[in-house]
C-alpha positions as a printed NumPy array, in Angstrom:
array([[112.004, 117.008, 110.407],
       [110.209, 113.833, 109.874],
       [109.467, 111.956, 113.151],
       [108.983, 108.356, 112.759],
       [108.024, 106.081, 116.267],
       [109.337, 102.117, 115.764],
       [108.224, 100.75 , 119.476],
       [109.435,  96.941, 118.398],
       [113.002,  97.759, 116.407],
       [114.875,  94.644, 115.219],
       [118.427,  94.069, 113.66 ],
       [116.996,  92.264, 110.192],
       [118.844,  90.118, 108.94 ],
       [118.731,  88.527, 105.52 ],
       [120.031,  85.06 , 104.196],
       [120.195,  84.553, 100.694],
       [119.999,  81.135,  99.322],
       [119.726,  79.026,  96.216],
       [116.767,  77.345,  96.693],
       [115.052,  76.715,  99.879],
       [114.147,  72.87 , 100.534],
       [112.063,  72.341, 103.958],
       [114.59 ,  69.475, 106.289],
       [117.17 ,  70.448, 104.235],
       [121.058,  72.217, 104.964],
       [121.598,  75.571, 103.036],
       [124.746,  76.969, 101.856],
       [123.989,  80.982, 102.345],
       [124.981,  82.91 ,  99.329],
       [124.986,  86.174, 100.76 ],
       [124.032,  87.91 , 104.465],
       [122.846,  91.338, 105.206],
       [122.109,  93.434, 108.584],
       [120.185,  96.551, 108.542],
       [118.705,  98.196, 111.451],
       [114.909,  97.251, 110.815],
       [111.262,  97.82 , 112.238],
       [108.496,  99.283, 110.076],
       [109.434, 103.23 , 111.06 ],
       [113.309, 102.738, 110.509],
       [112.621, 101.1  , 107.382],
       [110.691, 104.265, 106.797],
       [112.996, 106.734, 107.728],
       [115.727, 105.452, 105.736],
       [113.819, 105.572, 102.54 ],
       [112.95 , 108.996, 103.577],
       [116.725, 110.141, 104.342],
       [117.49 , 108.418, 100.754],
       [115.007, 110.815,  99.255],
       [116.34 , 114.017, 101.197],
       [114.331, 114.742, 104.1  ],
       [115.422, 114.731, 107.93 ],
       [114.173, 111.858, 109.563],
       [114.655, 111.265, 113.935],
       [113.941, 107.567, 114.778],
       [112.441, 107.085, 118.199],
       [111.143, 103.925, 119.745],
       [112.754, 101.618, 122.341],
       [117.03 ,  99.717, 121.528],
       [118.373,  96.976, 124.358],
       [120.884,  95.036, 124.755],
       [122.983,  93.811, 122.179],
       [121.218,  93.963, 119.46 ],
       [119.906,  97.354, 120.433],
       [123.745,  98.106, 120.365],
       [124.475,  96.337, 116.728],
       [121.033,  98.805, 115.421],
       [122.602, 101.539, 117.082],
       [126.058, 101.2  , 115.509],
       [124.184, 100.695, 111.986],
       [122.16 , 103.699, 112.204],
       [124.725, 105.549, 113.007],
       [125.909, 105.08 , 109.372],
       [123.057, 106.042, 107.924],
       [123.27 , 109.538, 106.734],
       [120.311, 112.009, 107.583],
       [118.733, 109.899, 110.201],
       [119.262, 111.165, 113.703],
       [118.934, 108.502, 116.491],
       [116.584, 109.116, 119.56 ],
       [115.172, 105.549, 120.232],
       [114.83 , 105.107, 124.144],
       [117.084, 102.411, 126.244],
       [115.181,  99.551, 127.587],
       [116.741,  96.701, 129.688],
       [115.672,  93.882, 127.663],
       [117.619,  92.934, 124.444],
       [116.307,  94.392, 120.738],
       [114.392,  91.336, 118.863],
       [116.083,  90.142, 115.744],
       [114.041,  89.479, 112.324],
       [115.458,  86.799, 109.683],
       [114.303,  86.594, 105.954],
       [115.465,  84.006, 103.889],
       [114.919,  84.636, 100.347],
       [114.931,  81.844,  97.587],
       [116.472,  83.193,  94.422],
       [115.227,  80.657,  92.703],
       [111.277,  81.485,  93.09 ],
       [112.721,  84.828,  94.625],
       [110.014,  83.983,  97.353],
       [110.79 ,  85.065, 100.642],
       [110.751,  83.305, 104.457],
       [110.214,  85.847, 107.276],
       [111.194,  84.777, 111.085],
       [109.84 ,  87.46 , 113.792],
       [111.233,  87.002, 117.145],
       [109.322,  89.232, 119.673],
       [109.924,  92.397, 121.335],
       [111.952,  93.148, 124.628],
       [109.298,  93.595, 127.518],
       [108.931,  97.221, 127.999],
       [108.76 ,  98.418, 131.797],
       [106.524, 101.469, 132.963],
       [109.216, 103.413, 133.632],
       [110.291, 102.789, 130.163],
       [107.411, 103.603, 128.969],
       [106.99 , 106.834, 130.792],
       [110.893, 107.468, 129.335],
       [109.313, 107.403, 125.832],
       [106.429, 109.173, 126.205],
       [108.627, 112.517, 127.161],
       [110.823, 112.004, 124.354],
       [107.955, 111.554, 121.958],
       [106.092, 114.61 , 122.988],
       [109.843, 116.773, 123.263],
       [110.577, 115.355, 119.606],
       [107.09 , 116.56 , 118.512],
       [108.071, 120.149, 119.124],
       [109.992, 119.841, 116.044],
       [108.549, 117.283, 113.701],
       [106.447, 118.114, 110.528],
       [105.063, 114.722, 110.268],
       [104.75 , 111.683, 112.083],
       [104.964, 107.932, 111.769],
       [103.569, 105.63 , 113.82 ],
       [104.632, 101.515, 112.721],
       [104.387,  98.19 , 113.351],
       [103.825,  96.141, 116.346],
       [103.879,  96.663, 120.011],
       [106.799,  95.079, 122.468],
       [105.091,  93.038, 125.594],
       [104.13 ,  95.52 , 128.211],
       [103.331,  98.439, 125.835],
       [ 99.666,  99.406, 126.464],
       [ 97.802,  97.555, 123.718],
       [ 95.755, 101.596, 122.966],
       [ 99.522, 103.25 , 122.878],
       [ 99.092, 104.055, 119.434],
       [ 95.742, 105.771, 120.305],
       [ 97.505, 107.639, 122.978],
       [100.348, 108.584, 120.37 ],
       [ 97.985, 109.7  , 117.667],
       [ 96.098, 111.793, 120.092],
       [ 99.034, 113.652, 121.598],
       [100.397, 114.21 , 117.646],
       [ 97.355, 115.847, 116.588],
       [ 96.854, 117.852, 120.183],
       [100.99 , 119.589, 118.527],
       [ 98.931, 120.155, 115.533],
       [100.948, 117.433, 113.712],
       [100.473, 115.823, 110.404],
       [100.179, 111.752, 111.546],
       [100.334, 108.439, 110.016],
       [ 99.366, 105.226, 111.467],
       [100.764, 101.427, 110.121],
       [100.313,  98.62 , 112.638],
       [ 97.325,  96.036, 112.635],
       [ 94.989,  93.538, 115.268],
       [ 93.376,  95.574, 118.33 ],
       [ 96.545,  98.571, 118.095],
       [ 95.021,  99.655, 114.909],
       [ 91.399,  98.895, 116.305],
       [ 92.185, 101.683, 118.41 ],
       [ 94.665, 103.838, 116.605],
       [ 91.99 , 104.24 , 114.174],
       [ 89.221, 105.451, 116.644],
       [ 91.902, 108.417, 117.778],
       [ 91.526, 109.886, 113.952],
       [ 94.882, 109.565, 112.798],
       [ 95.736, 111.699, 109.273],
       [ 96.351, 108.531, 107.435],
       [ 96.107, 104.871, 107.974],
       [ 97.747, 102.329, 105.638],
       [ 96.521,  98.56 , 106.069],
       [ 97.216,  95.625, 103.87 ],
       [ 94.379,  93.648, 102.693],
       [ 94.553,  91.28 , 105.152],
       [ 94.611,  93.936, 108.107],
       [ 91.704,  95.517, 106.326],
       [ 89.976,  92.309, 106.142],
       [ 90.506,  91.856, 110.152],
       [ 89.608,  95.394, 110.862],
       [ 86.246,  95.677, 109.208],
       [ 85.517,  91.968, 108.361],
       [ 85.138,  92.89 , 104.578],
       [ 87.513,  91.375, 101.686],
       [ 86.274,  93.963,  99.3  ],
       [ 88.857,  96.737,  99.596],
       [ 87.072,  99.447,  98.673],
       [ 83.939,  98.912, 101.009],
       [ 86.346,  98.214, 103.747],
       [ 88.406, 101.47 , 103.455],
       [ 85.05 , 103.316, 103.437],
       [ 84.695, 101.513, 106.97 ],
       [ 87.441, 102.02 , 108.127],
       [ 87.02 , 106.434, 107.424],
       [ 83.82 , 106.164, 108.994],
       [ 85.708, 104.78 , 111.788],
       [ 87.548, 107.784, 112.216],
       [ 90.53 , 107.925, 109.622],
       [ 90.758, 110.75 , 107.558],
       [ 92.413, 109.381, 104.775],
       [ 92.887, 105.349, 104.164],
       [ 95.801, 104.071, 101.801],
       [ 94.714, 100.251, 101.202],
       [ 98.   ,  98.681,  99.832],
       [ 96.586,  95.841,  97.674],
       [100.237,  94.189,  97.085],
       [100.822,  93.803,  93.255],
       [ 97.901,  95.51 ,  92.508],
       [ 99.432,  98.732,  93.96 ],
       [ 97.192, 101.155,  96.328],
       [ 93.562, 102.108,  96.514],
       [ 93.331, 105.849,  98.445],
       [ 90.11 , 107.356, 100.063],
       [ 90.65 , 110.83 , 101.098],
       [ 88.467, 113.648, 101.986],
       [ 89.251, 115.184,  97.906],
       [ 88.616, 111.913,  96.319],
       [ 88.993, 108.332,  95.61 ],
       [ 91.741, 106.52 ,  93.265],
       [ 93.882, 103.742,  92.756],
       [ 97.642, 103.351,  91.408],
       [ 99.615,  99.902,  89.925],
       [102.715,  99.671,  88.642],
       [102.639,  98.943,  85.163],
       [103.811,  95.576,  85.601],
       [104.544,  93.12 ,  89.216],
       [108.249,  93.797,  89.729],
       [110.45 ,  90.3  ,  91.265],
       [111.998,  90.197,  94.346],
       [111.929,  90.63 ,  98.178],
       [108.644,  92.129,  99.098],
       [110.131,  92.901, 102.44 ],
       [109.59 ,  96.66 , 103.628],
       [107.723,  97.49 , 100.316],
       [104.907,  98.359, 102.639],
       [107.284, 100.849, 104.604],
       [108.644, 102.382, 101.12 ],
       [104.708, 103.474, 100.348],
       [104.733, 104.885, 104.047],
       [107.688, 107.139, 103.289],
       [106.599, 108.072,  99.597],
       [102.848, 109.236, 101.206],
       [104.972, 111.271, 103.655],
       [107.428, 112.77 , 101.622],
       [104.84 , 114.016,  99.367],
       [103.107, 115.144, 102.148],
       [106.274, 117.018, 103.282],
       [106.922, 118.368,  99.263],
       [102.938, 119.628,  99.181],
       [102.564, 117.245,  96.634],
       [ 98.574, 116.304,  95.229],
       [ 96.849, 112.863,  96.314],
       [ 97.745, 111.061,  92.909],
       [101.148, 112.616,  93.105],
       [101.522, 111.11 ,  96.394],
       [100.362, 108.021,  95.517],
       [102.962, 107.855,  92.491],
       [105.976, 108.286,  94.536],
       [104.896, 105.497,  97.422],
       [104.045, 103.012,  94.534],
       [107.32 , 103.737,  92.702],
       [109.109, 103.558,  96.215],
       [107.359, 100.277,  97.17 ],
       [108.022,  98.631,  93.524],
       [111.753,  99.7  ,  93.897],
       [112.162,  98.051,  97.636],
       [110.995,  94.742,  96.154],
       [113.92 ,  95.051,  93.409],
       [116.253,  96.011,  96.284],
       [118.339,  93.264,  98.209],
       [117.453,  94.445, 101.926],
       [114.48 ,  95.928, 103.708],
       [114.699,  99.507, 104.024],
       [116.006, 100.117, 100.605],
       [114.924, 100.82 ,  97.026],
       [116.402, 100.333,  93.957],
       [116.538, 104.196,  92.665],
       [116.83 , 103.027,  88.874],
       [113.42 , 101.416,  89.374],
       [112.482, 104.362,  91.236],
       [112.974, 106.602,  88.723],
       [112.195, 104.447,  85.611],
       [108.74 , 103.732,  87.668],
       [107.698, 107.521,  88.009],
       [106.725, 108.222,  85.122],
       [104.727, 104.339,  84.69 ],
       [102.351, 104.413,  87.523],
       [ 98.758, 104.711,  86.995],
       [ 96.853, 106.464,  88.635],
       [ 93.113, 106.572,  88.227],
       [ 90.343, 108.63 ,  89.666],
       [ 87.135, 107.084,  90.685],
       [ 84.048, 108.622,  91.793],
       [ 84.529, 111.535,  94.791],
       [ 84.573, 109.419,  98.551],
       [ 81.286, 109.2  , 100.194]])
């Protein structure tokens, strides 16, 4: 089982429209809800490709409910997020199908007690017992500790589990300093970790900072790797249109499930730039387009570069 921690979950919803004209009404062509945050995102591209996925993380109110309810429905993903008093944030993209550009509103987190904190931290370490891998993603709710991802790497690797670490600002700061298995920034999270814009010196900061293997994802351009076997980058052959929305969370699930199938680094790396191409072709976060998927596959390039210093 794949374990995968989403500490702020939201009910995403997306709005699709024409055009979108700033001061302007909209007539919405078409409205989806999925149950969203980074790791559920995750975890259902995961359960798409096969694998046993447990959510965990913190649902409340009635919105908590509504994510609840969806997941439910989604088949191979067992629910074990944590109740919290305050109500589940909500996340709204509007995407222009014109430009096929994409607005994103964030509303924040429920505030998280310390008894609901201490709730989660037993279930994390009882669902540990029985995970293969880890995920740790995306932001922190108010009253989380801002080092909990440090904590939560720590305690992974202490079961002697495989773990993966997506967030950004001071949590990944910190996650990184706990050695997590993998980190995967964004260029602009890179840039704020290390203060370089060059990708490649910056992932080399960011292993000597304790990561054992960085996954850069470099947007269009695909994903530059450092691991402890080597160095290389992967692109799609071509940009693919669309909602980039969750594309980041698709290469998260395609580095894990090759980790899970035993799969080499540039293996790896061709299944979570396939994955991430496919979600931007999809209509909703949290899904992939599997004729892109597949057609992709055997398109990626992958390229070795000189063995990581």
């Amino acid at each position: 089982m794949i374990l995968t921690v989403t500490l702020n979950t939201a009910l995403d919803i997306t709005y699709r429209v024409p055009a979108l004209t700033p001061h302007a009404s909209h007539r919405v062509t078409d409205v989806t809800e999925r149950p969203g945050g980074k790791g559920v995102n995750v975890a259902r591209v995961l359960a798409a490709l096969g694998h046993r996925v447990t959510v965990t993380g913190f649902a409340g109110g009635a919105t908590g409910c509504a994510v609840r309810d969806l997941l439910a429905r989604a088949a191979g993903v067992a629910d074990e997020l944590v109740p919290v008093a305050g109500p589940t944030r909500r996340t709204v993209a509007v995407v222009d199908d014109t430009t096929g550009d994409t607005t994103q509103l964030n509303e924040p987190g429920p505030p998280v007690s310390p008894a609901e904190w201490s709730n989660f931290l037993h279930a994390y370490e009882r669902l540990l017992g029985s995970a293969s891998a880890v995920a740790l993603c995306g932001s922190l709710p108010p009253g989380v500790p801002v080092g909990a991802y440090a904590g939560l790497v720590r305690t992974a690797r202490a079961a002697g589990v495989p773990v993966l670490l997506d967030t950004s600002g001071e949590p990944l700061r910190r996650g990184v300093a706990a050695r997590p298995d993998i980190v995967k920034p964004n260029a602009e999270e890179l840039a704020e970790l290390t203060g370089s814009h060059e990708p490649l010196r910056a992932t080399q900061d960011v292993r000597r900072r304790g990561a054992r293997t960085v996954v850069a994802s470099l947007g269009a351009a695909g994903l530059l790797a450092l691991t402890p076997e080597g160095r290389w980058r992967a692109a799609p052959p071509a940009p693919v249109r669309g909602n980039p929305t969750g594309a980041g969370d698709s290469a998260c699930a395609g580095l894990l499930s090759g980790l899970a199938d035993g799969l080499s680094w540039p293996d790896r790396l061709t299944r979570a730039v396939a994955l991430s191409a496919a979600t931007v072709a999809a209509p909703a976060a949290g899904e992939f387009d599997r004729r892109t998927y597949e057609h992709l596959l055997s398109r990626v390039a992958v390229t070795a570069e000189a063995s990581a210093a």
